[in-house]
mmCIF file of C-alpha atoms in Angstrom:
data_model
loop_
_atom_site.group_PDB
_atom_site.id
_atom_site.type_symbol
_atom_site.label_atom_id
_atom_site.label_comp_id
_atom_site.label_asym_id
_atom_site.label_seq_id
_atom_site.Cartn_x
_atom_site.Cartn_y
_atom_site.Cartn_z
ATOM 1 C CA MET F 216 -145.725 114.955 -145.604
ATOM 2 C CA ALA F 217 -145.659 112.328 -148.364
ATOM 3 C CA GLU F 218 -142.458 113.874 -149.703
ATOM 4 C CA GLU F 219 -140.848 113.608 -146.254
ATOM 5 C CA ALA F 220 -141.854 109.941 -145.986
ATOM 6 C CA SER F 221 -140.475 109.258 -149.456
ATOM 7 C CA LEU F 222 -137.166 110.926 -148.570
ATOM 8 C CA SER F 223 -136.964 108.973 -145.307
ATOM 9 C CA ALA F 224 -137.780 105.700 -147.044
ATOM 10 C CA GLY F 225 -135.089 106.339 -149.669
ATOM 11 C CA ILE F 226 -132.457 107.123 -147.074
ATOM 12 C CA ALA F 227 -133.512 104.139 -144.971
ATOM 13 C CA SER F 228 -133.387 101.847 -147.982
ATOM 14 C CA ARG F 229 -129.751 102.642 -148.708
ATOM 15 C CA PHE F 230 -128.686 102.220 -145.077
ATOM 16 C CA ALA F 231 -130.804 99.053 -144.673
ATOM 17 C CA THR F 232 -129.378 97.418 -147.792
ATOM 18 C CA ALA F 233 -125.787 98.106 -146.803
ATOM 19 C CA LEU F 234 -126.337 97.028 -143.201
ATOM 20 C CA PHE F 235 -128.217 93.866 -144.116
ATOM 21 C CA GLU F 236 -125.534 92.789 -146.600
ATOM 22 C CA LEU F 237 -122.806 93.233 -143.975
ATOM 23 C CA VAL F 238 -124.785 91.329 -141.362
ATOM 24 C CA ARG F 239 -125.763 88.556 -143.788
ATOM 25 C CA ASP F 240 -122.155 88.114 -144.898
ATOM 26 C CA SER F 241 -120.995 87.952 -141.285
ATOM 27 C CA GLY F 242 -123.638 85.313 -140.474
ATOM 28 C CA SER F 243 -125.372 87.285 -137.749
ATOM 29 C CA VAL F 244 -128.863 87.791 -139.206
ATOM 30 C CA ASP F 245 -130.432 86.191 -136.110
ATOM 31 C CA GLN F 246 -128.755 88.780 -133.867
ATOM 32 C CA LEU F 247 -129.926 91.584 -136.167
ATOM 33 C CA GLU F 248 -133.491 90.271 -135.946
ATOM 34 C CA VAL F 249 -133.372 90.453 -132.144
ATOM 35 C CA ASP F 250 -131.768 93.916 -132.248
ATOM 36 C CA VAL F 251 -134.333 95.311 -134.698
ATOM 37 C CA ALA F 252 -137.213 94.069 -132.558
ATOM 38 C CA ALA F 253 -135.650 95.561 -129.400
ATOM 39 C CA LEU F 254 -134.956 98.902 -131.069
ATOM 40 C CA ARG F 255 -138.483 99.083 -132.527
ATOM 41 C CA LYS F 256 -139.881 98.447 -129.056
ATOM 42 C CA ALA F 257 -137.619 101.083 -127.509
ATOM 43 C CA LEU F 258 -138.679 103.642 -130.116
ATOM 44 C CA ALA F 259 -142.353 102.891 -129.514
ATOM 45 C CA GLU F 260 -142.019 103.135 -125.727
ATOM 46 C CA SER F 261 -139.560 105.994 -125.270
ATOM 47 C CA ALA F 262 -140.643 109.545 -126.018
ATOM 48 C CA ASP F 263 -137.080 110.688 -125.243
ATOM 49 C CA LEU F 264 -135.565 108.387 -127.860
ATOM 50 C CA SER F 265 -138.192 109.455 -130.364
ATOM 51 C CA ALA F 266 -137.403 113.115 -129.686
ATOM 52 C CA LEU F 267 -133.665 112.465 -129.933
ATOM 53 C CA ILE F 268 -133.877 111.034 -133.447
ATOM 54 C CA LYS F 269 -136.218 113.767 -134.705
ATOM 55 C CA SER F 270 -134.945 116.955 -133.118
ATOM 56 C CA PRO F 271 -132.448 119.128 -135.002
ATOM 57 C CA ALA F 272 -131.702 120.964 -131.728
ATOM 58 C CA PHE F 273 -129.141 118.393 -130.631
ATOM 59 C CA ASP F 274 -125.548 118.537 -131.869
ATOM 60 C CA ARG F 275 -124.663 115.603 -134.148
ATOM 61 C CA VAL F 276 -121.725 114.584 -131.926
ATOM 62 C CA GLU F 277 -123.996 114.548 -128.856
ATOM 63 C CA VAL F 278 -126.582 112.474 -130.718
ATOM 64 C CA ALA F 279 -123.933 110.042 -131.955
ATOM 65 C CA GLY F 280 -122.644 109.670 -128.385
ATOM 66 C CA ALA F 281 -126.149 109.132 -127.056
ATOM 67 C CA MET F 282 -126.841 106.506 -129.729
ATOM 68 C CA ALA F 283 -123.554 104.749 -128.872
ATOM 69 C CA ARG F 284 -124.569 104.605 -125.196
ATOM 70 C CA ILE F 285 -128.025 103.307 -126.143
ATOM 71 C CA ALA F 286 -126.472 100.668 -128.404
ATOM 72 C CA ARG F 287 -124.136 99.525 -125.603
ATOM 73 C CA ARG F 288 -126.929 99.440 -123.031
ATOM 74 C CA MET F 289 -129.176 97.474 -125.406
ATOM 75 C CA GLU F 290 -126.215 95.253 -126.409
ATOM 76 C CA LEU F 291 -126.882 95.856 -130.108
ATOM 77 C CA GLY F 292 -124.631 94.203 -132.657
ATOM 78 C CA ARG F 293 -121.659 96.210 -133.855
ATOM 79 C CA TYR F 294 -122.927 96.707 -137.420
ATOM 80 C CA LEU F 295 -126.247 98.136 -136.250
ATOM 81 C CA ALA F 296 -124.519 100.236 -133.588
ATOM 82 C CA ASN F 297 -122.081 101.606 -136.168
ATOM 83 C CA THR F 298 -124.940 102.346 -138.569
ATOM 84 C CA LEU F 299 -126.769 104.275 -135.861
ATOM 85 C CA GLY F 300 -123.620 106.308 -135.200
ATOM 86 C CA LEU F 301 -123.148 107.023 -138.890
ATOM 87 C CA MET F 302 -126.789 108.031 -139.265
ATOM 88 C CA ALA F 303 -126.405 110.360 -136.280
ATOM 89 C CA MET F 304 -123.291 111.994 -137.710
ATOM 90 C CA LYS F 305 -124.994 112.443 -141.087
ATOM 91 C CA ARG F 306 -128.181 113.729 -139.393
ATOM 92 C CA ARG F 307 -130.218 110.886 -140.831
ATOM 93 C CA LEU F 308 -131.633 109.374 -137.650
ATOM 94 C CA PHE F 309 -135.086 110.731 -138.522
ATOM 95 C CA ALA F 310 -135.231 107.810 -140.984
ATOM 96 C CA LEU F 311 -134.684 105.220 -138.228
ATOM 97 C CA PRO F 312 -138.315 103.962 -138.103
ATOM 98 C CA TRP F 313 -138.209 103.318 -141.859
ATOM 99 C CA LEU F 314 -134.808 101.651 -141.534
ATOM 100 C CA LEU F 315 -136.148 99.268 -138.900
ATOM 101 C CA ASP F 316 -139.218 98.457 -141.011
ATOM 102 C CA GLN F 317 -137.077 97.712 -144.060
ATOM 103 C CA LEU F 318 -134.653 95.602 -142.056
ATOM 104 C CA ALA F 319 -137.553 93.586 -140.607
ATOM 105 C CA THR F 320 -138.824 92.943 -144.136
ATOM 106 C CA MET F 321 -135.355 91.954 -145.361
ATOM 107 C CA ILE F 322 -134.922 89.577 -142.426
ATOM 108 C CA ASP F 323 -138.344 87.997 -143.078
ATOM 109 C CA ASN F 324 -137.475 87.524 -146.759
ATOM 110 C CA TYR F 325 -134.112 86.026 -145.840
ATOM 111 C CA ASN F 326 -135.808 83.608 -143.433
ATOM 112 C CA GLY F 327 -138.535 82.704 -145.956
ATOM 113 C CA VAL F 328 -141.262 84.278 -143.846
ATOM 114 C CA VAL F 329 -144.254 85.930 -145.476
ATOM 115 C CA PRO F 330 -146.447 88.376 -143.559
ATOM 116 C CA ALA F 331 -150.173 87.745 -143.886
ATOM 117 C CA GLU F 332 -152.772 90.345 -142.996
ATOM 118 C CA VAL F 333 -155.921 88.766 -141.591
ATOM 119 C CA VAL F 334 -159.022 90.815 -140.858
ATOM 120 C CA SER F 335 -161.810 89.106 -138.927
ATOM 121 C CA ALA F 336 -165.209 90.177 -137.667
ATOM 122 C CA ARG F 337 -164.203 89.296 -134.108
ATOM 123 C CA PRO F 338 -160.979 88.427 -132.284
ATOM 124 C CA LEU F 339 -159.799 84.946 -133.208
ATOM 125 C CA THR F 340 -159.139 82.251 -130.623
ATOM 126 C CA ASP F 341 -155.698 80.656 -130.413
ATOM 127 C CA ALA F 342 -157.039 77.535 -132.150
ATOM 128 C CA GLU F 343 -158.514 79.642 -134.968
ATOM 129 C CA VAL F 344 -155.249 81.541 -135.391
ATOM 130 C CA GLU F 345 -153.360 78.245 -135.607
ATOM 131 C CA ASN F 346 -155.858 76.896 -138.168
ATOM 132 C CA VAL F 347 -155.737 80.053 -140.313
ATOM 133 C CA THR F 348 -151.938 79.976 -140.191
ATOM 134 C CA LYS F 349 -151.855 76.337 -141.357
ATOM 135 C CA VAL F 350 -154.307 76.980 -144.195
ATOM 136 C CA LEU F 351 -152.451 80.065 -145.438
ATOM 137 C CA GLN F 352 -149.055 78.344 -145.186
ATOM 138 C CA SER F 353 -150.366 75.470 -147.296
ATOM 139 C CA LYS F 354 -151.572 77.949 -149.952
ATOM 140 C CA VAL F 355 -148.229 79.776 -150.316
ATOM 141 C CA ASP F 356 -145.862 77.003 -149.232
ATOM 142 C CA GLN F 357 -143.940 79.397 -146.976
ATOM 143 C CA ARG F 358 -143.873 80.215 -143.287
ATOM 144 C CA ILE F 359 -146.500 82.810 -142.361
ATOM 145 C CA ILE F 360 -146.555 85.483 -139.676
ATOM 146 C CA LEU F 361 -150.071 86.760 -139.078
ATOM 147 C CA GLU F 362 -150.946 90.410 -138.557
ATOM 148 C CA LEU F 363 -154.418 90.266 -137.036
ATOM 149 C CA THR F 364 -157.005 93.060 -137.020
ATOM 150 C CA VAL F 365 -160.708 93.140 -136.220
ATOM 151 C CA ASP F 366 -163.382 94.801 -138.378
ATOM 152 C CA PRO F 367 -166.943 94.277 -137.064
ATOM 153 C CA ASP F 368 -168.336 95.492 -140.425
ATOM 154 C CA LEU F 369 -167.410 92.109 -141.909
ATOM 155 C CA ILE F 370 -170.366 90.621 -139.961
ATOM 156 C CA GLY F 371 -168.675 87.205 -139.986
ATOM 157 C CA GLY F 372 -165.846 85.311 -141.634
ATOM 158 C CA LEU F 373 -162.516 86.867 -142.528
ATOM 159 C CA LYS F 374 -160.316 88.433 -145.197
ATOM 160 C CA ALA F 375 -156.678 87.511 -145.690
ATOM 161 C CA ARG F 376 -153.924 89.013 -147.820
ATOM 162 C CA VAL F 377 -150.682 87.147 -148.395
ATOM 163 C CA GLY F 378 -148.418 89.091 -150.716
ATOM 164 C CA SER F 379 -150.587 89.936 -153.712
ATOM 165 C CA ARG F 380 -153.090 87.140 -153.025
ATOM 166 C CA MET F 381 -156.405 88.125 -151.464
ATOM 167 C CA ILE F 382 -158.796 85.643 -149.875
ATOM 168 C CA ASP F 383 -162.181 87.104 -148.962
ATOM 169 C CA ASP F 384 -164.436 84.730 -147.078
ATOM 170 C CA SER F 385 -166.376 87.373 -145.173
ATOM 171 C CA MET F 386 -170.150 87.535 -144.835
ATOM 172 C CA GLN F 387 -169.950 91.102 -146.121
ATOM 173 C CA SER F 388 -168.502 89.991 -149.467
ATOM 174 C CA LYS F 389 -170.903 87.042 -149.708
ATOM 175 C CA LEU F 390 -173.838 89.407 -149.209
ATOM 176 C CA GLN F 391 -172.433 91.787 -151.835
ATOM 177 C CA ARG F 392 -172.094 88.919 -154.342
ATOM 178 C CA LEU F 393 -175.658 87.813 -153.589
ATOM 179 C CA LYS F 394 -176.929 91.370 -154.061
ATOM 180 C CA LYS F 395 -175.111 91.678 -157.384
ATOM 181 C CA THR F 396 -176.504 88.338 -158.572
ATOM 182 C CA MET F 397 -180.037 89.358 -157.623
ATOM 183 C CA GLN F 398 -179.644 92.690 -159.458
ATOM 184 C CA GLU F 399 -178.496 90.870 -162.589
ATOM 185 C CA VAL F 400 -181.507 88.522 -162.468
ATOM 186 C CA GLY F 401 -184.117 91.139 -161.678
#
């Protein structure tokens, strides 16, 4: 399974790099961002689309035609539509989820956006999300997009990861530090 993911990621990387460079040079990165989000949503919601990109039972010409119709219906940009057709003809559509992930990352990097993973003990209010976003943006001096998750084991507080930086202000870690300090003393 790991080998399959590695193969898919490698294939996706080559397609994503070529596609992103074409789109960037044509000045339509904003359109690609919208298209990637729409296609990710369609993949998540449509079992038929998911089956189409994974099944070897379909003829490559049929799959390419189906992807062309999907691209037209979704009004995808021509570079992405052409890439989908090429991937279909080369039987590489199984790598589409990885392609979309890599494109999203490339678009974020291009736009100067950094994803930040925030884990809290309870769901954060809108005001708390806004405050956390402001604090993290001031630390990295870039625009932040939060990926929020809840972990009740933290007891209270939160953990945040922005790139390679980790901020751990959870009660769980404070208790662990206190325990370690007490063990060193006693």
